[in-house]
CSV table of C-alpha atoms in Angstrom, one decimal:
chain,number,residue,atom,x,y,z
A,1,UNK,CA,0.0,0.0,0.0
A,2,UNK,CA,1.5,3.4,-1.0
A,3,UNK,CA,2.8,5.3,2.1
A,4,UNK,CA,2.6,2.3,4.5
A,5,UNK,CA,5.8,1.8,6.5
A,6,UNK,CA,7.5,-1.6,5.8
A,7,UNK,CA,8.8,-1.8,9.3
A,8,UNK,CA,12.5,-2.2,8.3
A,9,UNK,CA,14.6,0.3,10.3
A,10,UNK,CA,17.0,2.4,8.2
A,11,UNK,CA,15.4,1.6,4.9
A,12,UNK,CA,13.7,4.2,2.7
A,13,UNK,CA,10.1,3.4,1.7
A,14,UNK,CA,10.3,4.2,-2.0
A,15,UNK,CA,6.5,4.0,-2.4
A,16,UNK,CA,6.0,6.5,0.4
A,17,UNK,CA,8.5,9.0,-1.1
A,18,UNK,CA,7.0,8.7,-4.6
A,19,UNK,CA,3.3,8.9,-3.6
A,20,UNK,CA,1.7,12.3,-4.0
A,21,UNK,CA,-1.4,13.5,-2.3
A,22,UNK,CA,-3.4,16.7,-1.7
A,23,UNK,CA,-2.4,16.5,2.0
A,24,UNK,CA,1.3,16.6,1.0
A,25,UNK,CA,0.6,19.6,-1.3
A,26,UNK,CA,-1.0,21.4,1.7
A,27,UNK,CA,1.0,20.2,4.7
A,28,UNK,CA,3.3,23.2,4.9
A,29,UNK,CA,0.5,25.8,4.7
A,30,UNK,CA,-2.3,27.1,6.8
A,31,UNK,CA,-5.6,26.9,4.9
A,32,UNK,CA,-9.3,26.6,5.5
A,33,UNK,CA,-12.4,25.2,3.9
A,34,UNK,CA,-15.8,26.8,4.3
A,35,UNK,CA,-19.1,27.8,2.8
A,36,UNK,CA,-20.5,31.3,2.4
A,37,UNK,CA,-23.8,32.7,1.2
A,38,UNK,CA,-23.0,34.5,-2.0
A,39,UNK,CA,-26.2,36.4,-2.6
A,40,UNK,CA,-28.3,33.3,-2.1
A,41,UNK,CA,-25.8,30.8,-3.6
A,42,UNK,CA,-24.2,28.6,-0.9
A,43,UNK,CA,-20.6,28.6,-2.1
A,44,UNK,CA,-17.8,26.3,-1.0
A,45,UNK,CA,-14.2,27.7,-0.9
A,46,UNK,CA,-10.7,26.8,0.0
A,47,UNK,CA,-8.7,29.7,1.4
A,48,UNK,CA,-5.1,30.5,2.4
A,49,UNK,CA,-3.3,33.7,3.4
A,50,UNK,CA,-6.2,35.6,5.0
A,51,UNK,CA,-4.0,38.4,6.2
A,52,UNK,CA,-1.7,38.7,3.2
A,53,UNK,CA,-2.8,41.6,1.1
A,54,UNK,CA,-4.7,41.7,-2.2
A,55,UNK,CA,-7.5,39.2,-2.8
A,56,UNK,CA,-6.8,36.5,-5.4
A,57,UNK,CA,-9.7,34.3,-6.7
A,58,UNK,CA,-9.0,31.1,-8.6
A,59,UNK,CA,-11.7,29.8,-11.0
A,60,UNK,CA,-11.7,26.2,-12.2
A,61,UNK,CA,-12.9,24.7,-15.5
A,62,UNK,CA,-16.0,22.8,-16.7
A,63,UNK,CA,-17.0,20.0,-14.3
A,64,UNK,CA,-14.2,21.1,-11.9
A,65,UNK,CA,-13.9,22.2,-8.4
A,66,UNK,CA,-11.5,24.0,-6.0
A,67,UNK,CA,-9.1,21.1,-5.7
A,68,UNK,CA,-7.8,22.1,-9.2
A,69,UNK,CA,-5.7,24.6,-7.3
A,70,UNK,CA,-4.6,22.4,-4.4
A,71,UNK,CA,-0.9,22.8,-5.5
A,72,UNK,CA,-1.1,26.5,-5.8
A,73,UNK,CA,-3.2,27.6,-2.8
A,74,UNK,CA,-0.5,27.5,-0.2
A,75,UNK,CA,2.3,29.2,-2.2
A,76,UNK,CA,0.0,31.9,-3.4
A,77,UNK,CA,-1.3,32.3,0.2
A,78,UNK,CA,2.2,33.5,1.2
A,79,UNK,CA,1.6,36.6,-0.9
A,80,UNK,CA,-2.2,37.1,-1.3
A,81,UNK,CA,-5.5,36.4,0.4
A,82,UNK,CA,-6.1,33.5,-1.9
A,83,UNK,CA,-9.5,31.8,-2.5
A,84,UNK,CA,-10.3,28.9,-4.8
A,85,UNK,CA,-14.1,28.5,-5.1
A,86,UNK,CA,-16.5,25.9,-6.5
A,87,UNK,CA,-18.4,27.9,-9.1
A,88,UNK,CA,-22.1,27.8,-9.3
A,89,UNK,CA,-23.4,24.4,-10.5
A,90,UNK,CA,-20.0,22.7,-9.6
A,91,UNK,CA,-18.3,21.0,-6.7
A,92,UNK,CA,-20.1,21.4,-3.4
A,93,UNK,CA,-21.6,24.7,-4.3
A,94,UNK,CA,-25.4,25.1,-5.0
A,95,UNK,CA,-26.6,23.7,-8.3
A,96,UNK,CA,-29.6,25.6,-9.9
A,97,UNK,CA,-32.0,23.7,-12.0
A,98,UNK,CA,-31.3,25.5,-15.3
A,99,UNK,CA,-28.6,25.6,-18.0
A,100,UNK,CA,-25.6,27.7,-17.1
A,101,UNK,CA,-24.3,30.4,-19.4
A,102,UNK,CA,-21.4,32.8,-18.8
A,103,UNK,CA,-23.6,35.5,-17.3
A,104,UNK,CA,-24.6,33.1,-14.6
A,105,UNK,CA,-21.0,32.4,-13.6
A,106,UNK,CA,-20.0,36.1,-13.8
A,107,UNK,CA,-23.0,36.9,-11.6
A,108,UNK,CA,-21.9,34.3,-9.1
A,109,UNK,CA,-18.3,35.5,-8.9
A,110,UNK,CA,-19.6,39.1,-8.3
A,111,UNK,CA,-21.9,37.9,-5.6
A,112,UNK,CA,-19.0,36.0,-4.0
A,113,UNK,CA,-16.8,39.1,-4.1
A,114,UNK,CA,-19.6,41.2,-2.5
A,115,UNK,CA,-20.1,38.5,0.2
A,116,UNK,CA,-16.5,38.6,1.2
A,117,UNK,CA,-16.4,42.4,1.0
A,118,UNK,CA,-14.0,42.7,-2.0
A,119,UNK,CA,-14.4,45.6,-4.3
A,120,UNK,CA,-11.7,44.5,-6.8
A,121,UNK,CA,-9.6,41.4,-7.0
A,122,UNK,CA,-6.9,39.5,-8.9
A,123,UNK,CA,-8.6,36.9,-11.0
A,124,UNK,CA,-7.1,33.7,-12.4
A,125,UNK,CA,-9.2,31.4,-14.4
A,126,UNK,CA,-8.5,28.0,-16.1
A,127,UNK,CA,-10.6,26.9,-19.1
A,128,UNK,CA,-14.2,27.8,-18.3
A,129,UNK,CA,-12.8,29.8,-15.4
A,130,UNK,CA,-10.7,31.9,-17.8
A,131,UNK,CA,-13.8,32.4,-20.0
A,132,UNK,CA,-15.7,33.7,-16.9
A,133,UNK,CA,-12.8,35.8,-15.8
A,134,UNK,CA,-12.3,37.4,-19.2
A,135,UNK,CA,-16.0,38.3,-19.5
A,136,UNK,CA,-16.0,39.8,-16.0
A,137,UNK,CA,-12.9,41.8,-16.7
A,138,UNK,CA,-14.4,43.1,-19.9
A,139,UNK,CA,-17.8,44.0,-18.5
A,140,UNK,CA,-16.8,45.1,-15.0
A,141,UNK,CA,-13.3,46.5,-15.3
A,142,UNK,CA,-13.4,48.2,-12.0
A,143,UNK,CA,-13.7,44.8,-10.2
A,144,UNK,CA,-10.5,43.3,-11.7
A,145,UNK,CA,-7.0,44.5,-10.8
A,146,UNK,CA,-5.0,41.9,-12.7
A,147,UNK,CA,-6.1,38.9,-14.8
A,148,UNK,CA,-4.6,35.5,-15.7
A,149,UNK,CA,-6.2,33.5,-18.5
A,150,UNK,CA,-4.9,29.9,-18.1
A,151,UNK,CA,-5.7,27.8,-21.2
A,152,UNK,CA,-8.9,29.9,-21.3
A,153,UNK,CA,-12.0,28.9,-23.1
A,154,UNK,CA,-14.5,31.0,-24.8
A,155,UNK,CA,-12.7,32.4,-27.8
A,156,UNK,CA,-13.8,29.8,-30.4
A,157,UNK,CA,-16.3,27.1,-31.1
A,158,UNK,CA,-14.6,23.9,-32.4
A,159,UNK,CA,-17.2,21.1,-32.8
A,160,UNK,CA,-14.6,18.3,-32.2
A,161,UNK,CA,-13.3,19.8,-29.0
A,162,UNK,CA,-16.9,20.5,-27.8
A,163,UNK,CA,-17.9,16.9,-28.5
A,164,UNK,CA,-14.8,15.6,-26.7
A,165,UNK,CA,-15.6,17.7,-23.6
A,166,UNK,CA,-19.2,16.5,-23.6
A,167,UNK,CA,-18.3,12.9,-24.1
A,168,UNK,CA,-15.7,12.5,-21.4
A,169,UNK,CA,-17.8,14.6,-19.0
A,170,UNK,CA,-21.1,12.9,-19.5
A,171,UNK,CA,-19.6,9.4,-19.2
A,172,UNK,CA,-18.2,10.3,-15.8
A,173,UNK,CA,-21.5,12.1,-14.8
A,174,UNK,CA,-23.7,9.1,-15.7
A,175,UNK,CA,-21.4,6.5,-14.3
A,176,UNK,CA,-19.1,8.0,-11.6
A,177,UNK,CA,-17.0,4.9,-11.4
A,178,UNK,CA,-13.4,5.1,-10.4
A,179,UNK,CA,-12.2,4.3,-14.0
A,180,UNK,CA,-14.4,6.9,-15.7
A,181,UNK,CA,-13.7,9.7,-13.1
A,182,UNK,CA,-10.0,8.9,-13.5
A,183,UNK,CA,-10.3,9.1,-17.3
A,184,UNK,CA,-12.0,12.5,-17.1
A,185,UNK,CA,-9.1,13.8,-15.0
A,186,UNK,CA,-6.4,12.1,-17.2
A,187,UNK,CA,-7.8,14.0,-20.2
A,188,UNK,CA,-6.6,17.2,-18.6
A,189,UNK,CA,-2.9,16.3,-18.3
A,190,UNK,CA,0.0,15.0,-20.4
A,191,UNK,CA,1.6,12.8,-17.7
A,192,UNK,CA,-1.3,10.6,-16.6
A,193,UNK,CA,0.6,9.5,-13.5
A,194,UNK,CA,0.0,12.9,-12.0
A,195,UNK,CA,-3.6,12.1,-11.5
A,196,UNK,CA,-3.5,10.9,-7.9
A,197,UNK,CA,-5.8,8.5,-6.1
A,198,UNK,CA,-7.1,11.2,-3.7
A,199,UNK,CA,-7.8,13.6,-6.5
A,200,UNK,CA,-9.9,10.9,-8.2
A,201,UNK,CA,-11.6,10.2,-4.9
A,202,UNK,CA,-12.4,13.9,-4.3
A,203,UNK,CA,-14.0,14.2,-7.7
A,204,UNK,CA,-15.8,10.9,-7.4
A,205,UNK,CA,-17.4,12.1,-4.2
A,206,UNK,CA,-18.6,15.2,-5.9
A,207,UNK,CA,-19.9,13.4,-8.9
A,208,UNK,CA,-21.8,10.9,-6.7
A,209,UNK,CA,-24.0,13.6,-5.2
A,210,UNK,CA,-27.7,13.2,-5.8
A,211,UNK,CA,-28.6,15.1,-9.0
A,212,UNK,CA,-25.0,15.7,-10.1
A,213,UNK,CA,-25.6,14.1,-13.5
A,214,UNK,CA,-28.3,16.8,-14.1
A,215,UNK,CA,-26.0,19.6,-12.9
A,216,UNK,CA,-23.2,18.4,-15.3
A,217,UNK,CA,-25.7,18.5,-18.2
A,218,UNK,CA,-26.6,22.1,-17.2
A,219,UNK,CA,-22.9,23.0,-17.1
A,220,UNK,CA,-22.4,21.5,-20.6
A,221,UNK,CA,-24.9,23.8,-22.2
A,222,UNK,CA,-21.9,25.9,-23.4
A,223,UNK,CA,-20.8,22.9,-25.5
A,224,UNK,CA,-24.0,23.3,-27.6
A,225,UNK,CA,-23.2,25.4,-30.7
A,226,UNK,CA,-26.0,27.9,-30.5
A,227,UNK,CA,-25.4,28.6,-26.8
A,228,UNK,CA,-21.7,28.8,-27.2
A,229,UNK,CA,-21.9,31.2,-30.1
A,230,UNK,CA,-23.9,33.7,-28.1
A,231,UNK,CA,-21.5,33.5,-25.2
A,232,UNK,CA,-18.2,33.8,-27.1
A,233,UNK,CA,-15.6,36.4,-26.3
A,234,UNK,CA,-15.1,38.4,-29.6
A,235,UNK,CA,-12.1,40.5,-30.4
A,236,UNK,CA,-13.9,43.6,-29.4
A,237,UNK,CA,-14.7,42.0,-26.0
A,238,UNK,CA,-11.1,41.3,-25.3
A,239,UNK,CA,-10.2,44.8,-26.4
A,240,UNK,CA,-12.3,46.2,-23.5
A,241,UNK,CA,-10.1,44.5,-20.9
A,242,UNK,CA,-8.2,47.2,-19.2
A,243,UNK,CA,-6.2,45.5,-16.5
A,244,UNK,CA,-2.7,44.0,-16.8
A,245,UNK,CA,-3.2,40.5,-18.3
A,246,UNK,CA,-1.2,37.3,-18.6
A,247,UNK,CA,-2.3,34.7,-21.1
A,248,UNK,CA,-0.8,31.4,-20.1
A,249,UNK,CA,-0.8,28.6,-22.6
A,250,UNK,CA,0.6,25.1,-22.9
A,251,UNK,CA,2.4,23.0,-25.4
A,252,UNK,CA,-0.2,20.2,-25.4
A,253,UNK,CA,-3.6,21.8,-24.5
A,254,UNK,CA,-6.3,19.5,-25.9
A,255,UNK,CA,-8.8,22.3,-26.3
A,256,UNK,CA,-6.9,25.0,-28.3
A,257,UNK,CA,-3.7,25.6,-30.2
A,258,UNK,CA,-0.9,27.8,-29.1
A,259,UNK,CA,-1.8,30.2,-32.0
A,260,UNK,CA,-5.2,30.6,-30.4
A,261,UNK,CA,-3.7,31.7,-27.1
A,262,UNK,CA,-1.4,34.1,-29.0
A,263,UNK,CA,-4.5,35.6,-30.7
A,264,UNK,CA,-6.2,36.2,-27.4
A,265,UNK,CA,-3.1,37.9,-26.0
A,266,UNK,CA,-2.9,40.0,-29.2
A,267,UNK,CA,-6.5,41.2,-28.7
A,268,UNK,CA,-5.9,42.5,-25.2
A,269,UNK,CA,-3.9,45.7,-25.0
A,270,UNK,CA,-0.5,45.1,-23.4
A,271,UNK,CA,-1.1,41.5,-22.5
A,272,UNK,CA,1.8,39.1,-21.9
A,273,UNK,CA,1.9,35.6,-23.3
A,274,UNK,CA,3.8,32.6,-22.0
A,275,UNK,CA,3.9,28.9,-22.9
A,276,UNK,CA,4.4,26.1,-20.4
A,277,UNK,CA,6.0,23.1,-22.0
A,278,UNK,CA,5.0,19.4,-21.5
A,279,UNK,CA,1.6,20.4,-20.0
A,280,UNK,CA,-2.0,19.9,-21.1
A,281,UNK,CA,-5.1,21.7,-19.8
A,282,UNK,CA,-4.1,21.8,-16.1
A,283,UNK,CA,-0.6,23.4,-16.0
A,284,UNK,CA,-1.2,24.7,-12.5
A,285,UNK,CA,-1.5,21.1,-11.3
A,286,UNK,CA,0.9,19.4,-13.7
A,287,UNK,CA,3.9,21.7,-13.2
A,288,UNK,CA,3.1,23.7,-10.1
A,289,UNK,CA,6.6,25.0,-9.3
A,290,UNK,CA,6.8,26.6,-12.8
A,291,UNK,CA,3.2,27.8,-12.7
A,292,UNK,CA,3.5,29.3,-9.2
A,293,UNK,CA,6.7,31.2,-10.1
A,294,UNK,CA,5.3,32.7,-13.3
A,295,UNK,CA,1.9,33.4,-11.8
A,296,UNK,CA,3.1,35.0,-8.5
A,297,UNK,CA,5.7,37.1,-10.3
A,298,UNK,CA,3.0,38.5,-12.7
A,299,UNK,CA,0.4,39.1,-10.0
A,300,UNK,CA,2.9,40.9,-7.7
A,301,UNK,CA,3.6,43.2,-10.7
């Protein structure tokens, strides 16, 4: 069993050294989990660095949850008041009985900010979270101080990618078995060994909630072409983003090309662009040391 002492004095337990878990990621840091009423939406969060200056909010992707940032929460909490939230319809946050479009997620993030008393924040969003963050920054520039778009969605509508997201997500939602939950998480990364057992278990518990299969379907509305088209970020929308912005892309993102990331950066005045190598759709989890260094340096200005 990984991590179980073998009882031989003086010998190194290789399995224990090699095994990675969320508790190992968090063991050196103070953090908390809680729920807050965000304008009528019971919202679950992870938080670190409550007394450390500017507020940073991490936003996960489609079908995700706050654990997407378990390898970033502590290091960022050394510099910021860092929150990773379960967005509406996701994780352990309330799940409304209707399809979710970008305006619903933006409204939820704004309600959350109001609930914690934050006028403006640093926003970092991955995939769907980047789509939400970019729309919020464009429509409510006074609420965003700095912005990171991490393999962000919302700039294009590719039928094959949309179909892949729907397929892998619906399989896990309809049958939250260990194998299918693991397959959903492995789709996000290049090195499949980085999907740990406790990460699979955390998502499996979420997906086994009563009614979660319906909630996942509501969240996948953005993978329908007509819905997606009316929610896309157009060039003129990106042009309205006023805050300093980092567009962070990867060499092996399964959802969009490097050229698409470069196009997003070119559409935002003064935006920086960086590529993380040997990463897929979850660079913050796959290569946390590199991500944390780049991310913190940018956010600190």
